[in-house]
Backbone as a ProteinNet text record, in pm:
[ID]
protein_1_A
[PRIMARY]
XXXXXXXXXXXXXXXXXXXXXXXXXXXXXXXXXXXXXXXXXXXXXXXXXXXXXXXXXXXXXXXXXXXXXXXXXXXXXXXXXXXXXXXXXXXXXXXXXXXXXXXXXXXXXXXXXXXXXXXXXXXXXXXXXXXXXXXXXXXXXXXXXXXXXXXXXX
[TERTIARY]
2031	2021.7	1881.5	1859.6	1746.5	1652	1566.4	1459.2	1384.1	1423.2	1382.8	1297.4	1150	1058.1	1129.8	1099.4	1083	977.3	996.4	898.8	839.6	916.7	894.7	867.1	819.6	843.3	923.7	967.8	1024.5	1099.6	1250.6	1384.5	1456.8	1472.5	1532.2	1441.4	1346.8	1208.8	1286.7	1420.5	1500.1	1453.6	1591.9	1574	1453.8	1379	1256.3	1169.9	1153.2	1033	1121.7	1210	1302.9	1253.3	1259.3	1239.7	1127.8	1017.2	832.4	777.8	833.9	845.2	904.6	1005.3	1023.6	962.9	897.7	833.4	708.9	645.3	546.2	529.5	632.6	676.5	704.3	770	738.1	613.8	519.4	381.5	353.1	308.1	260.3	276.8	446.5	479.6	393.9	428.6	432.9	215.7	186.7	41.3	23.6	114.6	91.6	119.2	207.8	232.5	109.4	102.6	-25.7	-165.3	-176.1	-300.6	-277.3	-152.6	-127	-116.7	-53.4	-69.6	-262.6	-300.3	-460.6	-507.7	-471.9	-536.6	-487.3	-392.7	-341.5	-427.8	-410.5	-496.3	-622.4	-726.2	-867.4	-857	-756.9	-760.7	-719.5	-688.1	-589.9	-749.3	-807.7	-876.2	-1015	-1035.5	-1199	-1195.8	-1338.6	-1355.1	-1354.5	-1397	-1428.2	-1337.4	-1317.1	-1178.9	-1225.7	-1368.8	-1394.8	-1281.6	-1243.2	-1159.2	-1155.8	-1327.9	-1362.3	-1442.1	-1438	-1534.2	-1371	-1231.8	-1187	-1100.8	-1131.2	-1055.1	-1211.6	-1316.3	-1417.6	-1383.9	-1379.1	-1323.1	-1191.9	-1110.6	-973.8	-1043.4	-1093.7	-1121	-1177.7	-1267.9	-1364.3	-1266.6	-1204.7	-1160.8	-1036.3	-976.5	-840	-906.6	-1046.9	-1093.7	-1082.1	-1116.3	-1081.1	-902.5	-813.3	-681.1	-644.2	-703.9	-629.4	-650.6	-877	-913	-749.8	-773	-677.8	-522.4	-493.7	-310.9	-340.8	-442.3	-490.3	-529.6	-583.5	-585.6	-446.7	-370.1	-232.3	-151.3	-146.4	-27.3	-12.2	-99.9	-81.7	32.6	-36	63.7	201.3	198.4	348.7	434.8	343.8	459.7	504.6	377.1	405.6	510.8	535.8	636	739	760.7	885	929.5	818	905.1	938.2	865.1	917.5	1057.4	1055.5	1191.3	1299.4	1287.4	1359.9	1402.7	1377.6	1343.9	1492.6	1504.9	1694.6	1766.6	1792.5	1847.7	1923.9	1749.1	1816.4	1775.2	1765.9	1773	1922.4	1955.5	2118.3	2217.1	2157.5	2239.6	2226.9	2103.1	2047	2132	2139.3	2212.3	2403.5	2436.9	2571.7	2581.6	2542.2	2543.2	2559.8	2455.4	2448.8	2554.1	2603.2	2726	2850.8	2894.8	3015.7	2993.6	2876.2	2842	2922.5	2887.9	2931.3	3042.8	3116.7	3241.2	3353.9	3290.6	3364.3	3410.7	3282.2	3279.8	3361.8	3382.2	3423.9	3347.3	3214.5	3075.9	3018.6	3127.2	3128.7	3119.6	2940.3	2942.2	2962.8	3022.3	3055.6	2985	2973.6	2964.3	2824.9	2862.8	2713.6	2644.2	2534	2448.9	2305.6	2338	2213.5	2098.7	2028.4	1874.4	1913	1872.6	1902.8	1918.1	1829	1774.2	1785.6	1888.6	1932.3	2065.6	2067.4	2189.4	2290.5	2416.8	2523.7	2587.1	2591.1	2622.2	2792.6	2836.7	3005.5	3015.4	2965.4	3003.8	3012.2	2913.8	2877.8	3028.5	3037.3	3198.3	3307.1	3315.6	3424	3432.1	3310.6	3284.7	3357.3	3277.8	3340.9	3502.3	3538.1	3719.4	3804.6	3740	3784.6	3721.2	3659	3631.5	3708.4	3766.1	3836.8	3948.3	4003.3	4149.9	4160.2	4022.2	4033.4	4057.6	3949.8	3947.2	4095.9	4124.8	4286.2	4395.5	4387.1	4532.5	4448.7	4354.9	4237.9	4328	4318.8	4331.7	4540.6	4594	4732.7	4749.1	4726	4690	4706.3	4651.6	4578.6	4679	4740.2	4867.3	4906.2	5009	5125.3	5088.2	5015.2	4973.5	4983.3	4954.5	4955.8	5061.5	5128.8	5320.7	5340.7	5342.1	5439.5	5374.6	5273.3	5210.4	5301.7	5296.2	5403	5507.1	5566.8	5762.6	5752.1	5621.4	5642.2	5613.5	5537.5	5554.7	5647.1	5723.3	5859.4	5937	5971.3	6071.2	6088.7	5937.1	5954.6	5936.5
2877.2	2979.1	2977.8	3009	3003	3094.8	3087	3218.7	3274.9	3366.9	3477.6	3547.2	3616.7	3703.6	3805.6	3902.2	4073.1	4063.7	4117.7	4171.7	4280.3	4375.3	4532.9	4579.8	4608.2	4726.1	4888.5	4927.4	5042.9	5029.3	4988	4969.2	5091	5198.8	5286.9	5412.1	5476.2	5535.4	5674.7	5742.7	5819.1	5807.1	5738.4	5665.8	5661.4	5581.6	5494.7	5653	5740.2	5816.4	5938.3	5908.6	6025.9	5937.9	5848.1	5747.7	5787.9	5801.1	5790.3	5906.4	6016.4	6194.3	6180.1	6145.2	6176.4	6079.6	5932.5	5938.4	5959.4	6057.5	6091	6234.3	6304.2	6422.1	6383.4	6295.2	6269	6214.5	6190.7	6194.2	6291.7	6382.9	6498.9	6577.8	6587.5	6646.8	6551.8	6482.6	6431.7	6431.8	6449.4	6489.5	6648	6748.1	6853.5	6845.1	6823.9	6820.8	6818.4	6625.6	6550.1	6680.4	6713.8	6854.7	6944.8	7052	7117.7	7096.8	6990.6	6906.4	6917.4	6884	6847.1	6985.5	7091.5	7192.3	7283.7	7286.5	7334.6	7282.7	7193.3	7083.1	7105.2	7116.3	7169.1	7314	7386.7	7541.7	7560	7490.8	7461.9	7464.7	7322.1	7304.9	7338.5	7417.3	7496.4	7624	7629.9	7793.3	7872.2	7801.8	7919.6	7962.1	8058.7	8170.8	8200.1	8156.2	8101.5	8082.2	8089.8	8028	7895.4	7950.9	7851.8	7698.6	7759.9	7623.2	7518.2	7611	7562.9	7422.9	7535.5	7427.3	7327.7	7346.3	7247	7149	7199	7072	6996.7	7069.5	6994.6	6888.7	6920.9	6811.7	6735.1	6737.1	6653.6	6518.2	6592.5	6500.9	6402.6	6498.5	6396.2	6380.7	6380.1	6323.8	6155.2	6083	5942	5903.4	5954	5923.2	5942.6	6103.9	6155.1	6040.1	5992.1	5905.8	5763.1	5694.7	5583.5	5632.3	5747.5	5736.1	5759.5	5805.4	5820.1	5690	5642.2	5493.3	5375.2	5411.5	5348.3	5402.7	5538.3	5569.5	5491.9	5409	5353.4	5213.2	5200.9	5058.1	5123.3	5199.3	5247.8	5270	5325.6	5372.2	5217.1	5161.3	5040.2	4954.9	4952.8	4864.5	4950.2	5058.5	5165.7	5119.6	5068.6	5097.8	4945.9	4845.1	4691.1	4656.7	4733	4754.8	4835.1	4891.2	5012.5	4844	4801	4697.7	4598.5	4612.5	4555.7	4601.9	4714.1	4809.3	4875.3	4916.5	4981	4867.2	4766.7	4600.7	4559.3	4581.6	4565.9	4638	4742.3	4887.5	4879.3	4859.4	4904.1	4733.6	4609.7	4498.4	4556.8	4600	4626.5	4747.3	4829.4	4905.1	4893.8	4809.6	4722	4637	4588.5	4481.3	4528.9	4687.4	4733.8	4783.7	4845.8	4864.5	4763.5	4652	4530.8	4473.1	4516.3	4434.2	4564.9	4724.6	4786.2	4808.1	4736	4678.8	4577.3	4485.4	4359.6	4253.4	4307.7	4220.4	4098.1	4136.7	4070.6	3904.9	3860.5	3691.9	3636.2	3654.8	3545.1	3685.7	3574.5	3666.3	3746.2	3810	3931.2	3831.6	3745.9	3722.3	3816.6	3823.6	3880.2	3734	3842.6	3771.2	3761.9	3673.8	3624.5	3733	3786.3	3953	4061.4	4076.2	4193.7	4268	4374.7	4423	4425.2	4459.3	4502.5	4364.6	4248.6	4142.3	4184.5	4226.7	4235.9	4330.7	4399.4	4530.9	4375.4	4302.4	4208.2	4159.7	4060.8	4035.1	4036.9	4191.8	4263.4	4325.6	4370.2	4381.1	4234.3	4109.7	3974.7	3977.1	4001.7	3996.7	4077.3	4182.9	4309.5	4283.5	4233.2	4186.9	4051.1	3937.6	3841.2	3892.2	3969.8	4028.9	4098.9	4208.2	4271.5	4133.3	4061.8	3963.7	3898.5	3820.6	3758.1	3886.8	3961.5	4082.9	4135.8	4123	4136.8	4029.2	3929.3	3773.5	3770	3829.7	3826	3945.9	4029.3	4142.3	4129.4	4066.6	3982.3	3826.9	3788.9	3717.7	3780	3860.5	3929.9	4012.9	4091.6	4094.3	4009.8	3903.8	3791.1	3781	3752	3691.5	3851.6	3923.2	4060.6	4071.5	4028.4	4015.5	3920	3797.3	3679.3	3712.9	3774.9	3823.5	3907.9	3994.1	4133.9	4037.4	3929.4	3858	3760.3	3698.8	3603.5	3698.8	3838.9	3910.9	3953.2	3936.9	4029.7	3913.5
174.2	275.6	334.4	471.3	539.1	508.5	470.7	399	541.8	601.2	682.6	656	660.3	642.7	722.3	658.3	769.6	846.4	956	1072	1047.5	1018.7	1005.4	857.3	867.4	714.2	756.3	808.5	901.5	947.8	937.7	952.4	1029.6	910.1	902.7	867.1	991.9	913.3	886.2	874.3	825.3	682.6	659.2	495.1	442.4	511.9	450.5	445.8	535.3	522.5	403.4	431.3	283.1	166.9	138.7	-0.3	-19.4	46.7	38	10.3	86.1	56.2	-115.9	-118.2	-262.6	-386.6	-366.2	-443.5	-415.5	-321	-346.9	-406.3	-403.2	-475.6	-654.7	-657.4	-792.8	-848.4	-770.3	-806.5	-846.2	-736.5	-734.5	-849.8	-842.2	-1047.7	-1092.7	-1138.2	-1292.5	-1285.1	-1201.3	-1189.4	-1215.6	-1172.2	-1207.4	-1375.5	-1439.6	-1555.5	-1588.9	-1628.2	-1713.2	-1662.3	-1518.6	-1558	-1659.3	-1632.4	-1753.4	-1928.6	-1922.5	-2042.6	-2101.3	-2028.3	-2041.3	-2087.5	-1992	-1988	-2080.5	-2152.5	-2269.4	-2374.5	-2354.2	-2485.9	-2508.7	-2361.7	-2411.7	-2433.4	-2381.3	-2479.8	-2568.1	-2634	-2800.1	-2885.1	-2790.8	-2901.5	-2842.5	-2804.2	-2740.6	-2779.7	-2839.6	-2884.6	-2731.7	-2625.2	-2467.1	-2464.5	-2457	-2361.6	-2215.7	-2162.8	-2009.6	-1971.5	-1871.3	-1765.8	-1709.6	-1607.7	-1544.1	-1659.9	-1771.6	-1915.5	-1916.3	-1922.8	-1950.1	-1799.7	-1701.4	-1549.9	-1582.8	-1585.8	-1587.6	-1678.8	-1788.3	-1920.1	-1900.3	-1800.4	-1754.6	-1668.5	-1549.3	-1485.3	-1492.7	-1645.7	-1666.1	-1726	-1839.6	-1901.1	-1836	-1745	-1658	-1527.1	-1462.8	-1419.9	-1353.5	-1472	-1438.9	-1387.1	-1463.5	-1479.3	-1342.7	-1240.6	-1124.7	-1021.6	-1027.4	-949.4	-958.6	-1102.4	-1111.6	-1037.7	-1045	-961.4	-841.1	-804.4	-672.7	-577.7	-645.3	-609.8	-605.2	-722.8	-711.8	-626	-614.1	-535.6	-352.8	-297.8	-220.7	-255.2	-289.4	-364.2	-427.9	-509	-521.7	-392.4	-319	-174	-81.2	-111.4	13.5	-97.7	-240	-310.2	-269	-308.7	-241.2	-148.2	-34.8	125.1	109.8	49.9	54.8	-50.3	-142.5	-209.6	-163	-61.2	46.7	149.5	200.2	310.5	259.1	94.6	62.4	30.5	119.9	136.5	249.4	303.1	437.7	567.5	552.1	630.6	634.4	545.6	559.4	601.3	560.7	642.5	809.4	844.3	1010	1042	973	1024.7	1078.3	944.6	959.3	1058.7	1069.9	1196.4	1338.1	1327.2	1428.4	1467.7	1418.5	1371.7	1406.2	1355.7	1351.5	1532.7	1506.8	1672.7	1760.7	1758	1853.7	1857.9	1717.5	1674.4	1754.2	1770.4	1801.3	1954.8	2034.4	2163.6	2166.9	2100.1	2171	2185.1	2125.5	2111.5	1960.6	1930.7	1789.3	1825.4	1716.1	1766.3	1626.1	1564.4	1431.6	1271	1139.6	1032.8	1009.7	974.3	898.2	780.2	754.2	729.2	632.6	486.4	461.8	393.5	362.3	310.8	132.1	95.2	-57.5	-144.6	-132.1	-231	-178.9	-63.2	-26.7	-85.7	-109.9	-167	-42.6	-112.2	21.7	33.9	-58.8	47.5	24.9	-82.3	-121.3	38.9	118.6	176.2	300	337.5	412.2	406.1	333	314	377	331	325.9	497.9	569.4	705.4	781.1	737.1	813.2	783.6	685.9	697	751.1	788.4	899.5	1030.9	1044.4	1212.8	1192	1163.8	1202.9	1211.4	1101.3	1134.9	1266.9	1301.1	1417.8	1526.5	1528.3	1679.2	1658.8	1561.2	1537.5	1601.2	1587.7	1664.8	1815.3	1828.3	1942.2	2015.2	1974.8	2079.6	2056.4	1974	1978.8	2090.5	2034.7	2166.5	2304.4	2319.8	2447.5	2508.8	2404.4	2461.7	2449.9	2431.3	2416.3	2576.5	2619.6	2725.2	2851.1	2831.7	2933.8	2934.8	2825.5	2835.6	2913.4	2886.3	2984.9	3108.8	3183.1	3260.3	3364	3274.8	3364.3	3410.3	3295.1	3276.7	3420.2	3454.7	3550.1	3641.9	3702.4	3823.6	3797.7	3754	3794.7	3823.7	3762.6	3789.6	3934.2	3982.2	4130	4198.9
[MASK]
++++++++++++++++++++++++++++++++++++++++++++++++++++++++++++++++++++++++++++++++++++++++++++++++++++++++++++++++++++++++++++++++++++++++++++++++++++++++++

């Protein structure tokens, strides 16, 4: 199979910006947690009943960890949206596809990329558009023949 690059990273920026919202929401938790977590922990084990000794000793100590996901969470989102990309690349193809096949525009089979999901749906789309064009094109004689029959008759 012909190995195709993507153009886009942004297909379907629906999907794609719903996928990125939520794992960046599951950041966000699992960052609120690991704070609380922390901050339980230096009041467990700190004589201060301070407040502010104890948010200071939180941030001291999960300090480094927030900088490090803070720094990853770019790269998590851009793998998200490039792992999103065999997905909704195939979706925005077949759309497209049923679009044209429902015109009359249909040019031959749906085609995915090696590592894209959907190819069974791919398939199963090409054997419902040949059946369509095959009764499309019977259609279409059967037409012509009653067409003839109505001019010899007259």
């Amino acid at each position: 199979m012909k190995k195709t690059k993507r153009r886009r990273l942004l297909v379907d920026s629906k999907l794609q910006g719903a996928l990125l919202c939520r794992v960046t929401g599951y950041w966000c938790l699992s960052l609120l947690v690991l704070v609380a977590l922390v901050a339980v922990q230096v009041t467990l084990f700190s004589k201060e009943v301070d407040w502010s000794v104890t948010v200071n000793r939180t941030l001291q100590a999960f300090g480094p960890s927030l900088l490090a996901t803070l720094l990853l969470l770019p790269l998590l989102l851009l793998d998200a949206l490039r792992f999103s990309l065999r997905f909704a690349g195939p979706m925005q193809r077949l759309r497209g596809e049923v679009h044209k096949l429902a015109n009359g525009e249909w040019d031959g089979p749906i085609k995915f990329r090696g590592r894209d999901y959907w190819h069974d749906l791919g398939v199963e789309i090409n054997r419902v558009a040949e059946e369509l064009e095959q009764l499309r094109a019977e259609h279409a004689a059967a037409s012509e023949g009653t067409q003839r029959e109505e001019v010899a008759s007259t």
